[in-house]
Amino acid sequence: MLTKDLLNFRRSGEYIKPVFIIPEDRHLQEIASSLIDLYEMPDDGSPGMTSKELEELSEPIVKTHRNLKLTKGLNKLLLDRCEFSAPPDQDFQALRDRIFSNAANLLKDTSFTLDYQSYFDTAADSSELKDFITGDIYADLPENERLIRFRKVYPQELLERYNCSQVQSLLLYCDKLELTILETDQARLRRLFKYLKFFRLLATVHAKKPPAGNKNARHFKMIVDGPASLFDNTRKYGLQLASFFPAICNLEKWTLRAQIKLKNDQRTLRLDQTSGLKSHYHNFSAYVPEEVKMFHQLFKQKVEDWQIIGDTPFMEANNGEVIFPDLSFQATSGRVVHLELFHRWHTTQLLHRLEFCRQNTPDNFIIGVDRFLSNKPEIKEMLNDSEFFTGRGFLYRDFPGVDRVKKLLDSTKQ
């Protein structure tokens, strides 16, 4: 992600327009290649350069282009792909103080013979200090952290990610995102909704009639709340919204509108599939959160009469709203039950869903509510008054447990 000072955009009337680069530009590819080479790990498996060395060596490359925001942005994206060493578990400051204090006392002692070995042995007056002084006594400082892992990227891919990051970084400051989708590939559409769920975003989805001549396409309008519309944890939510954006770029036809507020200036960001943006999301499983992977593994190990199925359907709710469950389960009898989870930001969606369940009492549907959300007085009251939630709902913390889900699934057989 790019920081605010590295964003490159223009203001045009009511619109804000990111300045995209041409990923095929040979000169930009050469700059990208030179920067990438700096971060390559040594062939012998040893640690790479220190953070300070990378900063010093990247500076002349960054300054080879007149657009410093661009080259600094490329370098920032590479730094985001780095993992640096953590200092050993030692109190560096205390050990340095002991060394310097011993050394200072020796220099004050006029009777002390200043030969190197005697000086070393007296200043480092313990095995701990001897080991410490023979290493890097400033290894705890950030500039001395060493590169231990770099996720490889190719020059053109880096330039494509730069364009995508321009949009992602602007979305950190939006209060609402409207997305219109026209898609004929159902698998691609399902992947989009899975990304939406896995990033735990606030979204309302309505099905629309497809345009004439394209009856096989699914037409949706999606409204996703932005971080600026929330009161708490806005940074984390903003990062999740930004992380979701590349999944949109994989769609056949899409139009995005978002209200971006930078300081006191609010303008509209409008993009569609003609923007030329490319997603780097190709392997969906690589972006599934660890807690979701763990749930799948434990469920398979502990539950015999139910299995998680991958083909989660779109469910029609009220007023054309579409529900896309988080998980779907199939019993050995063939019965299918869907689970929808409501996380800490999903107040509005939960209230809508409880009303839908009150009116329709679906027998193949269960819901889970994050305890953080249930602690809100208005939510707690609604849950206590909901006959559906009493029989078909449960509370969880962060992500539901397998035993709790199985118990509720079994109750649907009755």
mmCIF file with all atom_site columns, C-alpha atoms in Angstrom, residues 17-155:
data_model
loop_
_atom_site.group_PDB
_atom_site.id
_atom_site.type_symbol
_atom_site.label_atom_id
_atom_site.label_alt_id
_atom_site.label_comp_id
_atom_site.label_asym_id
_atom_site.label_entity_id
_atom_site.label_seq_id
_atom_site.pdbx_PDB_ins_code
_atom_site.Cartn_x
_atom_site.Cartn_y
_atom_site.Cartn_z
_atom_site.occupancy
_atom_site.B_iso_or_equiv
_atom_site.pdbx_formal_charge
_atom_site.auth_seq_id
_atom_site.auth_comp_id
_atom_site.auth_asym_id
_atom_site.auth_atom_id
_atom_site.pdbx_PDB_model_num
ATOM 1   C CA . LYS A 1 17  ? -8.335 10.686  -11.005 1.00 0.00 ? 17  LYS A CA 1
ATOM 2   C CA . PRO A 1 18  ? -5.342 8.463   -10.195 1.00 0.00 ? 18  PRO A CA 1
ATOM 3   C CA . VAL A 1 19  ? -2.404 8.981   -12.549 1.00 0.00 ? 19  VAL A CA 1
ATOM 4   C CA . PHE A 1 20  ? -1.684 5.516   -13.937 1.00 0.00 ? 20  PHE A CA 1
ATOM 5   C CA . ILE A 1 21  ? 1.579  4.509   -15.575 1.00 0.00 ? 21  ILE A CA 1
ATOM 6   C CA . ILE A 1 22  ? 2.126  2.290   -18.615 1.00 0.00 ? 22  ILE A CA 1
ATOM 7   C CA . PRO A 1 23  ? 3.473  -1.044  -17.315 1.00 0.00 ? 23  PRO A CA 1
ATOM 8   C CA . GLU A 1 24  ? 4.983  -1.820  -20.732 1.00 0.00 ? 24  GLU A CA 1
ATOM 9   C CA . ASP A 1 25  ? 7.164  1.322   -20.650 1.00 0.00 ? 25  ASP A CA 1
ATOM 10  C CA . ARG A 1 26  ? 10.752 0.089   -21.152 1.00 0.00 ? 26  ARG A CA 1
ATOM 11  C CA . HIS A 1 27  ? 12.370 2.866   -19.116 1.00 0.00 ? 27  HIS A CA 1
ATOM 12  C CA . LEU A 1 28  ? 10.078 2.231   -16.145 1.00 0.00 ? 28  LEU A CA 1
ATOM 13  C CA . GLN A 1 29  ? 10.726 -1.490  -16.418 1.00 0.00 ? 29  GLN A CA 1
ATOM 14  C CA . GLU A 1 30  ? 14.481 -0.824  -16.265 1.00 0.00 ? 30  GLU A CA 1
ATOM 15  C CA . ILE A 1 31  ? 14.040 1.257   -13.087 1.00 0.00 ? 31  ILE A CA 1
ATOM 16  C CA . ALA A 1 32  ? 11.799 -1.431  -11.587 1.00 0.00 ? 32  ALA A CA 1
ATOM 17  C CA . SER A 1 33  ? 14.340 -4.118  -12.497 1.00 0.00 ? 33  SER A CA 1
ATOM 18  C CA . SER A 1 34  ? 17.209 -2.170  -10.873 1.00 0.00 ? 34  SER A CA 1
ATOM 19  C CA . LEU A 1 35  ? 15.218 -1.750  -7.667  1.00 0.00 ? 35  LEU A CA 1
ATOM 20  C CA . ILE A 1 36  ? 14.187 -5.409  -7.587  1.00 0.00 ? 36  ILE A CA 1
ATOM 21  C CA . ASP A 1 37  ? 17.819 -6.511  -8.000  1.00 0.00 ? 37  ASP A CA 1
ATOM 22  C CA . LEU A 1 38  ? 18.702 -4.694  -4.772  1.00 0.00 ? 38  LEU A CA 1
ATOM 23  C CA . TYR A 1 39  ? 16.292 -6.807  -2.766  1.00 0.00 ? 39  TYR A CA 1
ATOM 24  C CA . GLU A 1 40  ? 17.299 -10.182 -4.203  1.00 0.00 ? 40  GLU A CA 1
ATOM 25  C CA . MET A 1 41  ? 18.469 -12.581 -1.517  1.00 0.00 ? 41  MET A CA 1
ATOM 26  C CA . PRO A 1 42  ? 22.059 -13.999 -1.748  1.00 0.00 ? 42  PRO A CA 1
ATOM 27  C CA . ASP A 1 43  ? 22.343 -17.379 -3.489  1.00 0.00 ? 43  ASP A CA 1
ATOM 28  C CA . ASP A 1 44  ? 24.164 -18.918 -0.517  1.00 0.00 ? 44  ASP A CA 1
ATOM 29  C CA . GLY A 1 45  ? 21.126 -18.486 1.750   1.00 0.00 ? 45  GLY A CA 1
ATOM 30  C CA . SER A 1 46  ? 22.757 -15.873 3.985   1.00 0.00 ? 46  SER A CA 1
ATOM 31  C CA . PRO A 1 47  ? 20.824 -12.745 5.077   1.00 0.00 ? 47  PRO A CA 1
ATOM 32  C CA . GLY A 1 48  ? 20.615 -9.835  2.674   1.00 0.00 ? 48  GLY A CA 1
ATOM 33  C CA . MET A 1 49  ? 21.564 -6.223  3.235   1.00 0.00 ? 49  MET A CA 1
ATOM 34  C CA . THR A 1 50  ? 20.575 -4.125  6.203   1.00 0.00 ? 50  THR A CA 1
ATOM 35  C CA . SER A 1 51  ? 17.674 -1.723  6.059   1.00 0.00 ? 51  SER A CA 1
ATOM 36  C CA . LYS A 1 52  ? 20.123 1.194   6.058   1.00 0.00 ? 52  LYS A CA 1
ATOM 37  C CA . GLU A 1 53  ? 22.157 -0.265  3.181   1.00 0.00 ? 53  GLU A CA 1
ATOM 38  C CA . LEU A 1 54  ? 19.003 -0.790  1.118   1.00 0.00 ? 54  LEU A CA 1
ATOM 39  C CA . GLU A 1 55  ? 17.953 2.792   1.769   1.00 0.00 ? 55  GLU A CA 1
ATOM 40  C CA . GLU A 1 56  ? 21.335 4.182   0.704   1.00 0.00 ? 56  GLU A CA 1
ATOM 41  C CA . LEU A 1 57  ? 21.631 2.028   -2.438  1.00 0.00 ? 57  LEU A CA 1
ATOM 42  C CA . SER A 1 58  ? 18.038 2.596   -3.579  1.00 0.00 ? 58  SER A CA 1
ATOM 43  C CA . GLU A 1 59  ? 18.289 6.391   -3.331  1.00 0.00 ? 59  GLU A CA 1
ATOM 44  C CA . PRO A 1 60  ? 20.290 6.972   -6.548  1.00 0.00 ? 60  PRO A CA 1
ATOM 45  C CA . ILE A 1 61  ? 17.979 4.617   -8.475  1.00 0.00 ? 61  ILE A CA 1
ATOM 46  C CA . VAL A 1 62  ? 14.899 6.389   -7.147  1.00 0.00 ? 62  VAL A CA 1
ATOM 47  C CA . LYS A 1 63  ? 16.307 9.739   -8.253  1.00 0.00 ? 63  LYS A CA 1
ATOM 48  C CA . THR A 1 64  ? 16.917 8.616   -11.854 1.00 0.00 ? 64  THR A CA 1
ATOM 49  C CA . HIS A 1 65  ? 13.311 9.515   -12.735 1.00 0.00 ? 65  HIS A CA 1
ATOM 50  C CA . ARG A 1 66  ? 11.888 13.011  -12.566 1.00 0.00 ? 66  ARG A CA 1
ATOM 51  C CA . ASN A 1 67  ? 8.701  11.712  -10.943 1.00 0.00 ? 67  ASN A CA 1
ATOM 52  C CA . LEU A 1 68  ? 9.995  10.988  -7.436  1.00 0.00 ? 68  LEU A CA 1
ATOM 53  C CA . LYS A 1 69  ? 6.534  10.026  -6.180  1.00 0.00 ? 69  LYS A CA 1
ATOM 54  C CA . LEU A 1 70  ? 6.485  7.213   -8.713  1.00 0.00 ? 70  LEU A CA 1
ATOM 55  C CA . THR A 1 71  ? 9.919  5.777   -7.975  1.00 0.00 ? 71  THR A CA 1
ATOM 56  C CA . LYS A 1 72  ? 9.494  6.182   -4.222  1.00 0.00 ? 72  LYS A CA 1
ATOM 57  C CA . GLY A 1 73  ? 6.164  4.407   -4.569  1.00 0.00 ? 73  GLY A CA 1
ATOM 58  C CA . LEU A 1 74  ? 7.751  1.492   -6.417  1.00 0.00 ? 74  LEU A CA 1
ATOM 59  C CA . ASN A 1 75  ? 10.394 1.217   -3.720  1.00 0.00 ? 75  ASN A CA 1
ATOM 60  C CA . LYS A 1 76  ? 7.719  1.316   -1.006  1.00 0.00 ? 76  LYS A CA 1
ATOM 61  C CA . LEU A 1 77  ? 5.883  -1.590  -2.648  1.00 0.00 ? 77  LEU A CA 1
ATOM 62  C CA . LEU A 1 78  ? 9.114  -3.595  -2.676  1.00 0.00 ? 78  LEU A CA 1
ATOM 63  C CA . LEU A 1 79  ? 9.751  -2.842  0.989   1.00 0.00 ? 79  LEU A CA 1
ATOM 64  C CA . ASP A 1 80  ? 6.257  -4.152  1.733   1.00 0.00 ? 80  ASP A CA 1
ATOM 65  C CA . ARG A 1 81  ? 7.377  -7.482  0.275   1.00 0.00 ? 81  ARG A CA 1
ATOM 66  C CA . CYS A 1 82  ? 10.376 -7.731  2.623   1.00 0.00 ? 82  CYS A CA 1
ATOM 67  C CA . GLU A 1 83  ? 10.814 -9.459  5.937   1.00 0.00 ? 83  GLU A CA 1
ATOM 68  C CA . PHE A 1 84  ? 13.635 -8.227  8.150   1.00 0.00 ? 84  PHE A CA 1
ATOM 69  C CA . SER A 1 85  ? 15.416 -9.968  11.000  1.00 0.00 ? 85  SER A CA 1
ATOM 70  C CA . ALA A 1 86  ? 14.373 -9.363  14.581  1.00 0.00 ? 86  ALA A CA 1
ATOM 71  C CA . PRO A 1 87  ? 17.201 -8.582  17.029  1.00 0.00 ? 87  PRO A CA 1
ATOM 72  C CA . PRO A 1 88  ? 18.255 -11.317 19.478  1.00 0.00 ? 88  PRO A CA 1
ATOM 73  C CA . ASP A 1 89  ? 16.334 -11.494 22.724  1.00 0.00 ? 89  ASP A CA 1
ATOM 74  C CA . GLN A 1 90  ? 18.711 -9.306  24.688  1.00 0.00 ? 90  GLN A CA 1
ATOM 75  C CA . ASP A 1 91  ? 18.557 -5.968  26.465  1.00 0.00 ? 91  ASP A CA 1
ATOM 76  C CA . PHE A 1 92  ? 20.883 -4.180  24.057  1.00 0.00 ? 92  PHE A CA 1
ATOM 77  C CA . GLN A 1 93  ? 20.635 -0.829  25.799  1.00 0.00 ? 93  GLN A CA 1
ATOM 78  C CA . ALA A 1 94  ? 21.575 -2.250  29.218  1.00 0.00 ? 94  ALA A CA 1
ATOM 79  C CA . LEU A 1 95  ? 24.501 -4.231  27.779  1.00 0.00 ? 95  LEU A CA 1
ATOM 80  C CA . ARG A 1 96  ? 25.780 -1.181  25.898  1.00 0.00 ? 96  ARG A CA 1
ATOM 81  C CA . ASP A 1 97  ? 25.536 0.899   29.071  1.00 0.00 ? 97  ASP A CA 1
ATOM 82  C CA . ARG A 1 98  ? 27.664 -1.643  30.951  1.00 0.00 ? 98  ARG A CA 1
ATOM 83  C CA . ILE A 1 99  ? 30.309 -1.750  28.206  1.00 0.00 ? 99  ILE A CA 1
ATOM 84  C CA . PHE A 1 100 ? 30.514 2.047   27.896  1.00 0.00 ? 100 PHE A CA 1
ATOM 85  C CA . SER A 1 101 ? 30.558 2.542   31.653  1.00 0.00 ? 101 SER A CA 1
ATOM 86  C CA . ASN A 1 102 ? 33.406 0.038   32.091  1.00 0.00 ? 102 ASN A CA 1
ATOM 87  C CA . ALA A 1 103 ? 35.347 1.633   29.231  1.00 0.00 ? 103 ALA A CA 1
ATOM 88  C CA . ALA A 1 104 ? 34.889 5.143   30.630  1.00 0.00 ? 104 ALA A CA 1
ATOM 89  C CA . ASN A 1 105 ? 36.138 4.066   34.045  1.00 0.00 ? 105 ASN A CA 1
ATOM 90  C CA . LEU A 1 106 ? 39.241 2.525   32.455  1.00 0.00 ? 106 LEU A CA 1
ATOM 91  C CA . LEU A 1 107 ? 40.057 5.742   30.632  1.00 0.00 ? 107 LEU A CA 1
ATOM 92  C CA . LYS A 1 108 ? 39.865 7.640   33.947  1.00 0.00 ? 108 LYS A CA 1
ATOM 93  C CA . ASP A 1 109 ? 42.262 5.177   35.586  1.00 0.00 ? 109 ASP A CA 1
ATOM 94  C CA . THR A 1 110 ? 45.732 6.636   34.904  1.00 0.00 ? 110 THR A CA 1
ATOM 95  C CA . SER A 1 111 ? 47.437 3.540   36.299  1.00 0.00 ? 111 SER A CA 1
ATOM 96  C CA . PHE A 1 112 ? 45.832 1.220   33.723  1.00 0.00 ? 112 PHE A CA 1
ATOM 97  C CA . THR A 1 113 ? 48.041 -0.049  30.899  1.00 0.00 ? 113 THR A CA 1
ATOM 98  C CA . LEU A 1 114 ? 46.241 0.588   27.617  1.00 0.00 ? 114 LEU A CA 1
ATOM 99  C CA . ASP A 1 115 ? 46.971 -2.515  25.577  1.00 0.00 ? 115 ASP A CA 1
ATOM 100 C CA . TYR A 1 116 ? 44.098 -3.969  23.546  1.00 0.00 ? 116 TYR A CA 1
ATOM 101 C CA . GLN A 1 117 ? 43.697 -7.359  25.235  1.00 0.00 ? 117 GLN A CA 1
ATOM 102 C CA . SER A 1 118 ? 43.798 -5.982  28.791  1.00 0.00 ? 118 SER A CA 1
ATOM 103 C CA . TYR A 1 119 ? 41.391 -3.229  27.794  1.00 0.00 ? 119 TYR A CA 1
ATOM 104 C CA . PHE A 1 120 ? 39.012 -5.758  26.187  1.00 0.00 ? 120 PHE A CA 1
ATOM 105 C CA . ASP A 1 121 ? 39.144 -8.207  29.098  1.00 0.00 ? 121 ASP A CA 1
ATOM 106 C CA . THR A 1 122 ? 38.508 -5.504  31.679  1.00 0.00 ? 122 THR A CA 1
ATOM 107 C CA . ALA A 1 123 ? 35.759 -3.656  29.782  1.00 0.00 ? 123 ALA A CA 1
ATOM 108 C CA . ALA A 1 124 ? 34.000 -6.911  28.886  1.00 0.00 ? 124 ALA A CA 1
ATOM 109 C CA . ASP A 1 125 ? 34.192 -8.302  32.393  1.00 0.00 ? 125 ASP A CA 1
ATOM 110 C CA . SER A 1 126 ? 31.831 -11.257 31.861  1.00 0.00 ? 126 SER A CA 1
ATOM 111 C CA . SER A 1 127 ? 31.280 -13.969 29.238  1.00 0.00 ? 127 SER A CA 1
ATOM 112 C CA . GLU A 1 128 ? 27.963 -12.318 28.392  1.00 0.00 ? 128 GLU A CA 1
ATOM 113 C CA . LEU A 1 129 ? 29.659 -8.998  27.600  1.00 0.00 ? 129 LEU A CA 1
ATOM 114 C CA . LYS A 1 130 ? 32.469 -10.718 25.662  1.00 0.00 ? 130 LYS A CA 1
ATOM 115 C CA . ASP A 1 131 ? 29.932 -12.451 23.410  1.00 0.00 ? 131 ASP A CA 1
ATOM 116 C CA . PHE A 1 132 ? 27.988 -9.212  23.079  1.00 0.00 ? 132 PHE A CA 1
ATOM 117 C CA . ILE A 1 133 ? 30.945 -7.007  22.120  1.00 0.00 ? 133 ILE A CA 1
ATOM 118 C CA . THR A 1 134 ? 32.218 -9.441  19.469  1.00 0.00 ? 134 THR A CA 1
ATOM 119 C CA . GLY A 1 135 ? 28.848 -9.198  17.706  1.00 0.00 ? 135 GLY A CA 1
ATOM 120 C CA . ASP A 1 136 ? 26.936 -6.183  16.468  1.00 0.00 ? 136 ASP A CA 1
ATOM 121 C CA . ILE A 1 137 ? 26.170 -4.139  19.571  1.00 0.00 ? 137 ILE A CA 1
ATOM 122 C CA . TYR A 1 138 ? 23.720 -1.990  17.552  1.00 0.00 ? 138 TYR A CA 1
ATOM 123 C CA . ALA A 1 139 ? 21.791 -4.892  15.997  1.00 0.00 ? 139 ALA A CA 1
ATOM 124 C CA . ASP A 1 140 ? 18.606 -3.750  17.773  1.00 0.00 ? 140 ASP A CA 1
ATOM 125 C CA . LEU A 1 141 ? 18.397 -0.500  15.800  1.00 0.00 ? 141 LEU A CA 1
ATOM 126 C CA . PRO A 1 142 ? 15.893 -0.581  12.877  1.00 0.00 ? 142 PRO A CA 1
ATOM 127 C CA . GLU A 1 143 ? 18.494 0.473   10.294  1.00 0.00 ? 143 GLU A CA 1
ATOM 128 C CA . ASN A 1 144 ? 20.613 -2.585  11.173  1.00 0.00 ? 144 ASN A CA 1
ATOM 129 C CA . GLU A 1 145 ? 17.869 -5.160  10.670  1.00 0.00 ? 145 GLU A CA 1
ATOM 130 C CA . ARG A 1 146 ? 18.834 -7.537  7.871   1.00 0.00 ? 146 ARG A CA 1
ATOM 131 C CA . LEU A 1 147 ? 16.702 -8.710  5.002   1.00 0.00 ? 147 LEU A CA 1
ATOM 132 C CA . ILE A 1 148 ? 15.834 -12.377 5.529   1.00 0.00 ? 148 ILE A CA 1
ATOM 133 C CA . ARG A 1 149 ? 12.981 -12.853 3.030   1.00 0.00 ? 149 ARG A CA 1
ATOM 134 C CA . PHE A 1 150 ? 11.859 -11.146 -0.173  1.00 0.00 ? 150 PHE A CA 1
ATOM 135 C CA . ARG A 1 151 ? 8.769  -12.178 -2.123  1.00 0.00 ? 151 ARG A CA 1
ATOM 136 C CA . LYS A 1 152 ? 9.898  -12.152 -5.738  1.00 0.00 ? 152 LYS A CA 1
ATOM 137 C CA . VAL A 1 153 ? 8.117  -9.900  -8.219  1.00 0.00 ? 153 VAL A CA 1
ATOM 138 C CA . TYR A 1 154 ? 8.833  -9.166  -11.885 1.00 0.00 ? 154 TYR A CA 1
ATOM 139 C CA . PRO A 1 155 ? 9.313  -5.608  -13.265 1.00 0.00 ? 155 PRO A CA 1
#
